[in-house]
XYZ file of C-alpha atoms in Angstrom:
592
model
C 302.739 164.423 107.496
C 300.427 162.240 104.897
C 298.592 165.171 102.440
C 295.125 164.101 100.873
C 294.893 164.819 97.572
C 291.719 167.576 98.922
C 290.346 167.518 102.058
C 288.970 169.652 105.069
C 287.077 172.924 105.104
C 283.768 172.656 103.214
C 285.880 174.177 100.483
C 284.994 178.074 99.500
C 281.845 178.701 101.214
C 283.528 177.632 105.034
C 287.149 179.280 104.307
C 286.689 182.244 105.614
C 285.309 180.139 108.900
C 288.770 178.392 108.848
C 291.279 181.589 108.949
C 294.500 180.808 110.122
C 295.071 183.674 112.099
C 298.198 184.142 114.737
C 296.007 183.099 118.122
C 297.446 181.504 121.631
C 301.576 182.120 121.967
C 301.883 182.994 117.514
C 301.503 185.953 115.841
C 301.081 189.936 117.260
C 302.529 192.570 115.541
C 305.813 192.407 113.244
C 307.680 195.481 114.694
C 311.337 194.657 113.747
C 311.446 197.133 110.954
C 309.002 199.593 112.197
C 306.088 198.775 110.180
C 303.151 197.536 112.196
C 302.202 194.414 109.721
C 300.967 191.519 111.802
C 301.302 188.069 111.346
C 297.693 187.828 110.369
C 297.476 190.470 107.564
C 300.540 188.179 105.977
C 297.874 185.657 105.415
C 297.002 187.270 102.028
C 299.393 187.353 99.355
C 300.759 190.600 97.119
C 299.476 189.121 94.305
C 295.591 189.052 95.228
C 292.936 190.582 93.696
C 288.441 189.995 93.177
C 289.429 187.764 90.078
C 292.573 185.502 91.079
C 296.117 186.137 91.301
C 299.010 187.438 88.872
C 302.707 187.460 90.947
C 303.913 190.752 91.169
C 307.828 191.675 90.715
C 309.696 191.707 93.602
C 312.788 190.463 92.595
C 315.610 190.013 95.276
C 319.165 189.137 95.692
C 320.970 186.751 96.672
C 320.598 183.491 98.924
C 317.736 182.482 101.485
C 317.771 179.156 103.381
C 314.877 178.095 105.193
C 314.383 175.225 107.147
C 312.125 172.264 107.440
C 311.507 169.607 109.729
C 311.739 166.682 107.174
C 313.372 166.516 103.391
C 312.127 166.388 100.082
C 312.018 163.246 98.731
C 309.598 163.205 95.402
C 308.954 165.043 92.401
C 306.079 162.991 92.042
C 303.770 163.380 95.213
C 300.986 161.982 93.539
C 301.838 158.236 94.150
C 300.805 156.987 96.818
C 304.659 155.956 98.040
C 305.848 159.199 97.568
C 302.870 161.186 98.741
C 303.584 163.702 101.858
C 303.840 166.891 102.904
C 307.210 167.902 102.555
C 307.237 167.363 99.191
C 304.448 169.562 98.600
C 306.959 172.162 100.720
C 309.125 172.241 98.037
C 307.302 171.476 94.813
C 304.524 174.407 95.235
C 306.508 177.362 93.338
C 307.840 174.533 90.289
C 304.556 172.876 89.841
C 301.386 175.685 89.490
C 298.263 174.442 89.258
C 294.938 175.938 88.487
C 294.293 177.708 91.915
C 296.823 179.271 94.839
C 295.683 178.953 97.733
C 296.357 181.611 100.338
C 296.844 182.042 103.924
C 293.371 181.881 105.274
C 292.733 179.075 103.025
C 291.061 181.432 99.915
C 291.036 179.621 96.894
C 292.223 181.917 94.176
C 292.692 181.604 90.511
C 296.062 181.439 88.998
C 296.149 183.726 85.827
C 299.437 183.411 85.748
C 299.110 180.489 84.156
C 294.888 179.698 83.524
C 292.196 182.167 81.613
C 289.290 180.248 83.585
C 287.467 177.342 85.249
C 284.067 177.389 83.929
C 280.930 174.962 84.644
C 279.882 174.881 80.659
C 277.053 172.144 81.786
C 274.610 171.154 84.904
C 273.568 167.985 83.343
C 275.675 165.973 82.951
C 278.302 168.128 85.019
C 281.454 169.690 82.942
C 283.614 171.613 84.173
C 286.269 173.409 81.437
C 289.847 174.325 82.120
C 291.338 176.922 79.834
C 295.055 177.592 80.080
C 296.919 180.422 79.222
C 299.210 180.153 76.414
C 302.452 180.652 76.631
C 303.037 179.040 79.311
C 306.375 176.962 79.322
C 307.876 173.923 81.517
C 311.753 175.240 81.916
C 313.277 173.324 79.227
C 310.708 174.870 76.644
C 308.166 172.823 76.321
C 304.593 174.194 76.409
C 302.571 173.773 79.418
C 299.767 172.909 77.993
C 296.749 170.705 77.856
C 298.763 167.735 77.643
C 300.211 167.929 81.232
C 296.246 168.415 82.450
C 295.486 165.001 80.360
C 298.800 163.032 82.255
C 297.289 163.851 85.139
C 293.585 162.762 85.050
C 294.634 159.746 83.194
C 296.913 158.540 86.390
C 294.742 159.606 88.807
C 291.350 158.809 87.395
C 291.399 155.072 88.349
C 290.163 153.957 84.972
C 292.849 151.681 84.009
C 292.773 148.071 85.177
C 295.108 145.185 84.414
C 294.046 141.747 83.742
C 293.688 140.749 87.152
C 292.132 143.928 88.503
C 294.953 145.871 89.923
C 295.970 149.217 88.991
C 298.327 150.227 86.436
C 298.741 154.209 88.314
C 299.668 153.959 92.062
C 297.717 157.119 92.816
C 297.831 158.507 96.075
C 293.840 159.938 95.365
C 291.489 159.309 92.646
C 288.509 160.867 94.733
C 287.141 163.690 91.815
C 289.304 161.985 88.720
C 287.535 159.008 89.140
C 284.069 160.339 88.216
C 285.432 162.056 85.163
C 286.047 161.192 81.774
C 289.313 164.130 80.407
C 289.286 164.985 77.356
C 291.705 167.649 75.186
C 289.322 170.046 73.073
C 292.895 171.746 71.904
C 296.051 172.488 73.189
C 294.614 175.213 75.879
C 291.351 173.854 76.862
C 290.808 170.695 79.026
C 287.378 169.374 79.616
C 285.506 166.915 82.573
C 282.609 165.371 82.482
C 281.535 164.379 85.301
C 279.223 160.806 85.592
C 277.666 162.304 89.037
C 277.741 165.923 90.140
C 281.117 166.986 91.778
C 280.754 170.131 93.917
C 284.434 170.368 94.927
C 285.631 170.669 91.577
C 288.025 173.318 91.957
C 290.240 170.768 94.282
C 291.462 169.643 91.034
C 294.576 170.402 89.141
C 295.799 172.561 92.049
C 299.187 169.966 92.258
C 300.892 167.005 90.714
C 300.819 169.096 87.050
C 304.002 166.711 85.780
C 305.329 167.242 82.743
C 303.940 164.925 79.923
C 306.347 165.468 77.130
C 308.915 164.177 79.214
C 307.079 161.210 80.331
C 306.597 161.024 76.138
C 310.148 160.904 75.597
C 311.048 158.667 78.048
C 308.494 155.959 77.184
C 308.177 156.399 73.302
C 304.926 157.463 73.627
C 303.812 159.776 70.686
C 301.041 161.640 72.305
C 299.769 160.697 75.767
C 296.191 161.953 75.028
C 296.165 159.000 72.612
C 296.515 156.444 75.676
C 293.169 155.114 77.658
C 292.147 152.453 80.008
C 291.568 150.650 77.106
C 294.853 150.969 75.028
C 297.237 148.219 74.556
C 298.279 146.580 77.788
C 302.103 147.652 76.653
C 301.713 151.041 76.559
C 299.856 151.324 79.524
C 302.712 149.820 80.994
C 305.662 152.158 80.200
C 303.534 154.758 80.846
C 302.621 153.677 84.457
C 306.309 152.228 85.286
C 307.575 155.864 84.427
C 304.770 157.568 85.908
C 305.168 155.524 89.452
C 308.750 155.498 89.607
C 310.797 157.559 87.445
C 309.855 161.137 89.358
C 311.970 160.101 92.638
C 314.045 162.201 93.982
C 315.437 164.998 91.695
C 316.792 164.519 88.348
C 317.505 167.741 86.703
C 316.754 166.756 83.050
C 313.479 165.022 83.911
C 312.391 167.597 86.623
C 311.500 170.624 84.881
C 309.105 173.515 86.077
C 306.700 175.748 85.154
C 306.461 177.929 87.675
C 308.579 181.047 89.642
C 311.197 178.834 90.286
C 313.060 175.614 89.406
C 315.032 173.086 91.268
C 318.619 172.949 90.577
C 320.090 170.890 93.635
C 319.178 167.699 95.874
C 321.203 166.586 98.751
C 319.268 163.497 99.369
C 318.094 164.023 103.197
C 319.297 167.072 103.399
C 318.380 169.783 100.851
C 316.639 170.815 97.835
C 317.943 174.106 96.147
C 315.130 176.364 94.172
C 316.581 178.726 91.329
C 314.461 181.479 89.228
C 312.708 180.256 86.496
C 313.760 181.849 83.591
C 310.938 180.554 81.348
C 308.525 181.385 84.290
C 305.645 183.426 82.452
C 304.917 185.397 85.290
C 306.596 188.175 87.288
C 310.064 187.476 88.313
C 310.154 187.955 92.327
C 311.154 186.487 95.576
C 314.834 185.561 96.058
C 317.181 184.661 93.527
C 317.792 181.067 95.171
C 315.854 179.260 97.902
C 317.725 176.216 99.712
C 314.772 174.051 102.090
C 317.181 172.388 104.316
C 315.821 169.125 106.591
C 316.561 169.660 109.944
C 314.238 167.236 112.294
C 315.248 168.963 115.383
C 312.956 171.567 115.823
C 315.291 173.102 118.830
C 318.054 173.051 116.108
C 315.744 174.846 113.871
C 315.049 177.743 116.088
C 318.941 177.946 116.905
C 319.933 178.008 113.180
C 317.785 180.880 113.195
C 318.729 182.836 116.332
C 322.505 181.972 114.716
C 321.735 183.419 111.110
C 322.176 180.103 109.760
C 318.502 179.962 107.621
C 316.460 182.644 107.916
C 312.822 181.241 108.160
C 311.699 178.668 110.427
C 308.952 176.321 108.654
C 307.866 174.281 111.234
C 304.754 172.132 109.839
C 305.147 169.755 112.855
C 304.617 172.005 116.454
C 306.993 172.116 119.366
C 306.579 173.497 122.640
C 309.966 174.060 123.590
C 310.962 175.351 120.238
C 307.954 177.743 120.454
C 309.129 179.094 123.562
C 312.553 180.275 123.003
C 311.648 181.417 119.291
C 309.049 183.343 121.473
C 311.654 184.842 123.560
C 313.632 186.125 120.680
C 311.928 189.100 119.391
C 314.220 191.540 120.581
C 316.420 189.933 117.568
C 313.986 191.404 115.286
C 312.458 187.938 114.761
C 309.035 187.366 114.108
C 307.016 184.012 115.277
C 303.924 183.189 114.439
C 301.281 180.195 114.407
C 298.355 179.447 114.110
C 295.329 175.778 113.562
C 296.094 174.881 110.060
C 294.314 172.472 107.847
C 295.784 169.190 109.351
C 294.728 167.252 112.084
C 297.176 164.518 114.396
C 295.639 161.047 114.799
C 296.368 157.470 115.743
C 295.189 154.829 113.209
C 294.418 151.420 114.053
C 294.980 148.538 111.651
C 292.253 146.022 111.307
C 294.925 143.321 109.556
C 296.575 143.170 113.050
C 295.104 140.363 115.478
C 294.988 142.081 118.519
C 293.792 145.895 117.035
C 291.313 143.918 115.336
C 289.329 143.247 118.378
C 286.422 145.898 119.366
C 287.657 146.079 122.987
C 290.734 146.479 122.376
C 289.909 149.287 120.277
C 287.392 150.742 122.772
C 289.785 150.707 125.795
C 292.590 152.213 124.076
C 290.342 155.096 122.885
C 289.313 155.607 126.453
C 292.233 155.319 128.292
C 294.342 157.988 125.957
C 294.307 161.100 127.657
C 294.125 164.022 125.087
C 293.973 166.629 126.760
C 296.384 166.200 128.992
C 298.580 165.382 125.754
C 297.674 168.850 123.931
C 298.754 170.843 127.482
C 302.249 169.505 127.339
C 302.835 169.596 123.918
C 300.787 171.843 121.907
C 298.910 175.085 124.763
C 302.422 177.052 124.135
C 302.218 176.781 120.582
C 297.986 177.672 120.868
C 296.930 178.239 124.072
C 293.355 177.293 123.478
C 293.917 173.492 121.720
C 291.760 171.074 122.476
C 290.785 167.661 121.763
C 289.379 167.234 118.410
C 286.150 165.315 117.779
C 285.704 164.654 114.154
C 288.106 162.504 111.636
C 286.126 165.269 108.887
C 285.523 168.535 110.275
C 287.561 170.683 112.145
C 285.861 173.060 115.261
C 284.815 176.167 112.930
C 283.875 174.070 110.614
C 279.988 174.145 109.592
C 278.441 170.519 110.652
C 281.239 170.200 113.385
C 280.052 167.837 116.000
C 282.145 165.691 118.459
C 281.711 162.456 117.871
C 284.554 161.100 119.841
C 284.264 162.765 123.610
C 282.404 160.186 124.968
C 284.508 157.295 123.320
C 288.186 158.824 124.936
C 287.306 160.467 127.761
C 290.962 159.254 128.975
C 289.240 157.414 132.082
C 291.926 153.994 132.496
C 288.925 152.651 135.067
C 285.874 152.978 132.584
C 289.409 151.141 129.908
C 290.021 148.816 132.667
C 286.272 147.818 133.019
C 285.340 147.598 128.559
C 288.073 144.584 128.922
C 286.885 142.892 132.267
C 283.580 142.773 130.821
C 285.307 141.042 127.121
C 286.970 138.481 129.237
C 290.426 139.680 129.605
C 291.799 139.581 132.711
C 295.407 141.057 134.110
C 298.381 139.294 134.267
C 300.728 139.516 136.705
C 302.541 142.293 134.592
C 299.488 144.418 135.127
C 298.919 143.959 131.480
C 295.155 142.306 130.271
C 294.646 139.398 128.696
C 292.601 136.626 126.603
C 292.936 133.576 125.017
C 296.668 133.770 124.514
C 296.399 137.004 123.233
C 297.956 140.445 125.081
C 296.858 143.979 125.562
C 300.123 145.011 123.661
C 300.935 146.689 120.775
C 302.947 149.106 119.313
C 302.479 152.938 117.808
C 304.683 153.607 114.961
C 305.724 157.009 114.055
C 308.120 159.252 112.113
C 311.540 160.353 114.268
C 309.792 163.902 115.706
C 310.227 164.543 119.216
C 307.026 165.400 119.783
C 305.422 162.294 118.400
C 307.596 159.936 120.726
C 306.986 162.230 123.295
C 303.163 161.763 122.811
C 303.844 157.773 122.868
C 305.189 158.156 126.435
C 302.751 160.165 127.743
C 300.399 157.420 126.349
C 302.143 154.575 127.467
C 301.827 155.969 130.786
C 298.335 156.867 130.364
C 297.230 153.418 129.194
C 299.198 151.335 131.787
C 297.258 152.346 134.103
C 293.982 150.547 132.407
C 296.502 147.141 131.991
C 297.223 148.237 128.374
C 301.393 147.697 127.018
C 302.368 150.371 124.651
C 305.590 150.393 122.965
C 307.191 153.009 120.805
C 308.221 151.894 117.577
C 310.073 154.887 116.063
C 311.539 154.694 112.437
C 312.807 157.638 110.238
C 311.302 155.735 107.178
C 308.283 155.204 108.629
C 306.005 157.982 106.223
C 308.337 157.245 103.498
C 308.661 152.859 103.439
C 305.880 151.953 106.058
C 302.713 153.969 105.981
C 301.270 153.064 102.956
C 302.103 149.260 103.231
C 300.085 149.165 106.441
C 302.817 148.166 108.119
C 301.944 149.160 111.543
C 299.797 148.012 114.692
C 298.690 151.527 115.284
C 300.147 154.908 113.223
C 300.697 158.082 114.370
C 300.792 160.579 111.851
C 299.439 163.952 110.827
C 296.977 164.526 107.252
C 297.608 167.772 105.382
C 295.282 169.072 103.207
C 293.530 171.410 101.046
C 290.435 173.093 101.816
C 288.301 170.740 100.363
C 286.486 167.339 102.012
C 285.826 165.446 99.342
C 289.377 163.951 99.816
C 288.534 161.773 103.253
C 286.658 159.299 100.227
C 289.993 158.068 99.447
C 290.816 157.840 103.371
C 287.832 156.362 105.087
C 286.092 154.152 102.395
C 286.903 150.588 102.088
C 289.427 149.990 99.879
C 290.156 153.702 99.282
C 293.584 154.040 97.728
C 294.930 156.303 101.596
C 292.554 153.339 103.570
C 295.957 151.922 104.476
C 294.380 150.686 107.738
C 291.998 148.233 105.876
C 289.034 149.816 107.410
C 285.800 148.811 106.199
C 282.583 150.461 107.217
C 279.567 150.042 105.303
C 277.249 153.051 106.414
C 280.339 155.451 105.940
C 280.822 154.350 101.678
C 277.138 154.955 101.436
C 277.399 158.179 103.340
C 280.758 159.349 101.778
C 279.479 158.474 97.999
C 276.662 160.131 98.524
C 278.728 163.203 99.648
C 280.690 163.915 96.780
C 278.168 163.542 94.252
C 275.876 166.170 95.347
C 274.970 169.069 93.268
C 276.247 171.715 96.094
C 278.730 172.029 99.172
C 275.929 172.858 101.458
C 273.672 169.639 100.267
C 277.079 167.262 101.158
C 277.107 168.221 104.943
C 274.741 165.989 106.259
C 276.622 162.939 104.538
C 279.831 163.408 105.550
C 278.001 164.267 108.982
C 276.462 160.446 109.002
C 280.106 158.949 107.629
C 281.634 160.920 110.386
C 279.187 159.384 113.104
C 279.400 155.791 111.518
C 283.794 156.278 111.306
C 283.772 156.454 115.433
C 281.328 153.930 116.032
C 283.849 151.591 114.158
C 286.685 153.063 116.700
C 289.068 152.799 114.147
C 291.371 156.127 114.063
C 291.010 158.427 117.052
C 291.665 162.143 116.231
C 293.937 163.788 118.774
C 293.939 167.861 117.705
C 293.864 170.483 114.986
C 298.020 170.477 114.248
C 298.737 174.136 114.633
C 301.502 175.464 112.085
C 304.260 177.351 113.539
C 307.078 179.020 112.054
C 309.691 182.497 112.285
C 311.694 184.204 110.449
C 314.363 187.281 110.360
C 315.193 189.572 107.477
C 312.439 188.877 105.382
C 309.060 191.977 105.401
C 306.543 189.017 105.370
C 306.577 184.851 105.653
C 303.048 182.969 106.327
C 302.936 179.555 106.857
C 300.212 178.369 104.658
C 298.856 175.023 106.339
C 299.114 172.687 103.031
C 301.466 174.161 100.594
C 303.976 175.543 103.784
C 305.791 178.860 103.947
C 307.113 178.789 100.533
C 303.533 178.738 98.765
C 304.100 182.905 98.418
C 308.019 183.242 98.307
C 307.909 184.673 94.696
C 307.013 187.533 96.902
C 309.455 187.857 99.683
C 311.579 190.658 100.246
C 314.751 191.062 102.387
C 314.773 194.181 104.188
């Protein structure tokens, strides 16, 4: 999965709308120790109280592995190379940020590392961070006001070369680029805002890096010294580091600042989480934490039933896998699932001469079957999935409103007909076409059964409206591919937090995640005017209108809510949390 920097839930106000509670085939009652905990109540996190969170000791132990579907590849995930949601898997107990984010999608203060996020002004909007001091990165260093600085400054989109271009290859710049940073002193980090940003709080909750490192490394004296208008030098080191330095793991340049720290990389293969011991907090959770890659979800769900990890963390559903982890309960394991906060979609790309054609577009919309696509693949993870109508809101979602049943109503004749009406006409291949040019493309995706698995059902589904699909699947393709636009039509999954005000970056033309080169008037004007307004509640009816103008465009068709699934055995409580992954609350984790 792609994340967005912030995206879905009309952040605070709809989160308790969005609960991701154990429904369908996942959750029920955790009886394997006696206790009668369900999967739901794991949803909230030890450390919870009415004014933020503070990690409680639990400390453990010994070793826990738990497995993943894909590895960790970044400490940077704010680039947008590097950008995805296993990183965020890994990184979420080494990098705090301002806010944790439980379970049911609550956004929660972190005083284990801030004192408060205040509005200080209306007019013009500023919003001040104070951080608690004390606070250290692992090799000493303060964590400080510096690090808050690093990031608005490479995310803010203020700093232009010669010819334009970016120096910073952010990911997201949707929230940073309407504010100016500033460092009042070494604990307090202001924002003002040039237009009124409601989701606020979407900021600083990730990609935290470290900027005395970046310092060292670059020969910078003092990063707060460098803006979009310093010397065209220095804004070069900084931005070569910054974009390609954080790869991988590299012990010396990787430190953390929170409950744990990373102290081993298999490339492909693992990442290995230690205690922090210059974590200000608690200590808790286990003594190490290995996140080992394996893309088989069946594999996954043997490993466990074999005592080879211990926790499932499955961001990307499986049927089958679902079923026998289902069936092993007796073993005293627990499974549980749940619709998270990302959403499955095929994206067209507008570079590509024959997506780039409306009718095209329209037929392949309508002759995709998505229904019958979520009742092979996704009813025995959630029985009641269904097709999902909005690229911006999901179903509980205040201002949800389909927007796409009428366009894919998976009907090949009413496919068939959009073309013969456009000229195209079949070949004797069964396949349509015009002018030279064929009804044939291909849908690139990532190396997860179930994603080539929905290509064949598709390719089934659009043959019979004279429409050649062909699977293009490449291991690489989220990592070297995505965010080149190097694709006819994706087929990926976007994680993110409980926020909108992320889809800017997605949807508007020449966003910084508008790999698809999608340009749609009516939805900039609508989606500007969303995330400047002085309240949640006063955005809906923009993002409403961007929402309506994105499917009349027919450019990415939204297939379902991705429902989170995961299990585990010898642990008293693991909740997959739907952007940060079962490891957002394993400070916390005890073996019983």
């Amino acid at each position: 999965m792609r994340r967005t920097k912030a995206v879905p839930a009309i952040a605070l106000v709809a989160s308790a709308s969005l609960v991701l509670g154990a429904c369908g085939g996942g959750g029920g009652t955790n009886n394997s120790d006696g206790g009668d905990s369900t999967v739901a109540e794991m949803a909230t996190a030890r450390g919870e109280s009415a004014d933020g969170y503070t990690a409680p000791e639990t400390k453990q132990s010994g070793q826990v592995v738990v497995s993943t579907d894909k590895p960790f590849t970044s400490y940077n995930n704010a680039t947008e190379d590097a950008n995805q949601s296993y990183n965020t898997f890994a990184l979420v107990l080494v990098q705090p940020g301002a806010h944790v984010t439980n379970g049911n999608n609550k956004v929660i203060l972190n005083k284990d590392v801030m004192e408060s996020i205040e509005v200080t002004s209306k007019s013009p909007q500023i919003v001040t961070w104070k951080l608690k001091k004390g606070v250290t990165w692992s090799d000493g260093e303060a964590w400080d006001c510096d690090d808050f600085y690093l990031a608005w400054l490479t995310q803010a989109d203020v700093a232009k070369k010669p010819d334009g271009t970016k120096y910073f290859k952010a990911a997201s710049t949707t929230g940073t680029d309407l504010m100016t940073g500033e460092c009042k002193d070494d604990q307090t980090f202001v924002g003002t805002f040039k237009d009124p940003y409601p989701d606020y709080e979407s900021l600083f909750n990730s990609d935290v890096l470290p900027a005395h490192i970046l310092e060292k490394q670059t020969g910078v004296a003092d990063i707060t010294k460098i803006t979009a208008s310093s010397p065209a030098d220095q804004l070069t080191k900084v931005a070569d580091f910054w974009n390609e330095k954080w790869n991988g793991f590299t012990k010396d340049l990787m430190p953390s600042a929170g409950p744990y720290t990373m102290t081993g990389f298999e490339p492909n293969q693992s990442v290995t989480l230690e205690r922090n011991p210059k974590w200000v907090g608690k200590p808790g959770g286990p003594e190490k934490i290995v996140l080992k890659a394996i893309p088989d979800p069946i594999a996954q769900a043997q490993a466990l039933e074999n005592g080879e990890v211990a926790v499932n963390s499955m961001a990307q559903p499986d049927a089958n896998a679902a079923t026998k982890l289902k069936s092993l309960s007796a073993q005293g394991i627990t499974f549980g699932s749940g619709p998270g906060l990302s959403f499955e979609h095929l994206d067209l790309q507008m570079k590509d001469p024959v997506m780039s054609k409306e009718e095209i577009r329209k037929a392949f919309f309508m002759c995709v079957k998505r229904q019958d696509i979520i009742d092979k693949l996704i009813t025995e993870v959630q029985s009641d999935a269904k097709p999902l109508g909005s690229l911006i809101f999901f179903p509980k979602d205040e201002g949800y409103k389909d927007v796409y049943g009428e366009k894919a109503k998976g009907d090949p004749a009413s496919a068939k007909k959009i073309l013969s009406d456009a000229g195209w006409t079949q070949g004797a291949d069964g396949v349509f076409a015009k002018d030279g040019v064929r009804a044939s493309f291909k849908i690139s995706h990532t190396d997860i059964p179930r994603r080539k698995q929905t290509v064949e059902l598709i390719q089934g589904q659009c043959k019979e409206a004279g429409i050649e699909v062909k699977d293009d699947t490449d291991a690489n393709f989220l990592d070297d591919r995505v965010s080149k636009g190097d694709y006819q039509v994706a087929l990926f999954a976007w994680s993110s937090l409980p926020f909108k005000s992320g889809k800017k970056s997605i949807y508007e033309t020449g966003g910084g995640q508008n790999w698809s080169n999608w340009s749609v008037p009516k939805a900039d004007t609508a989606l500007k005017s969303a995330v400047s307004q002085t309240s949640i509640s006063d955005s809906l009816k923009y993002f409403s209108e961007a929402d309506e103008a994105l499917a009349g465009g027919y450019l990415s068709l939204p297939l379902f809510q991705m429902p989170n699934m995961w299990a585990f055995k010898g642990l008293d409580r693991v909740y997959f949390q739907s952007f940060y992954g079962a490891l957002w609350d394993a400070n916390e984790w005890q073996t019983k």
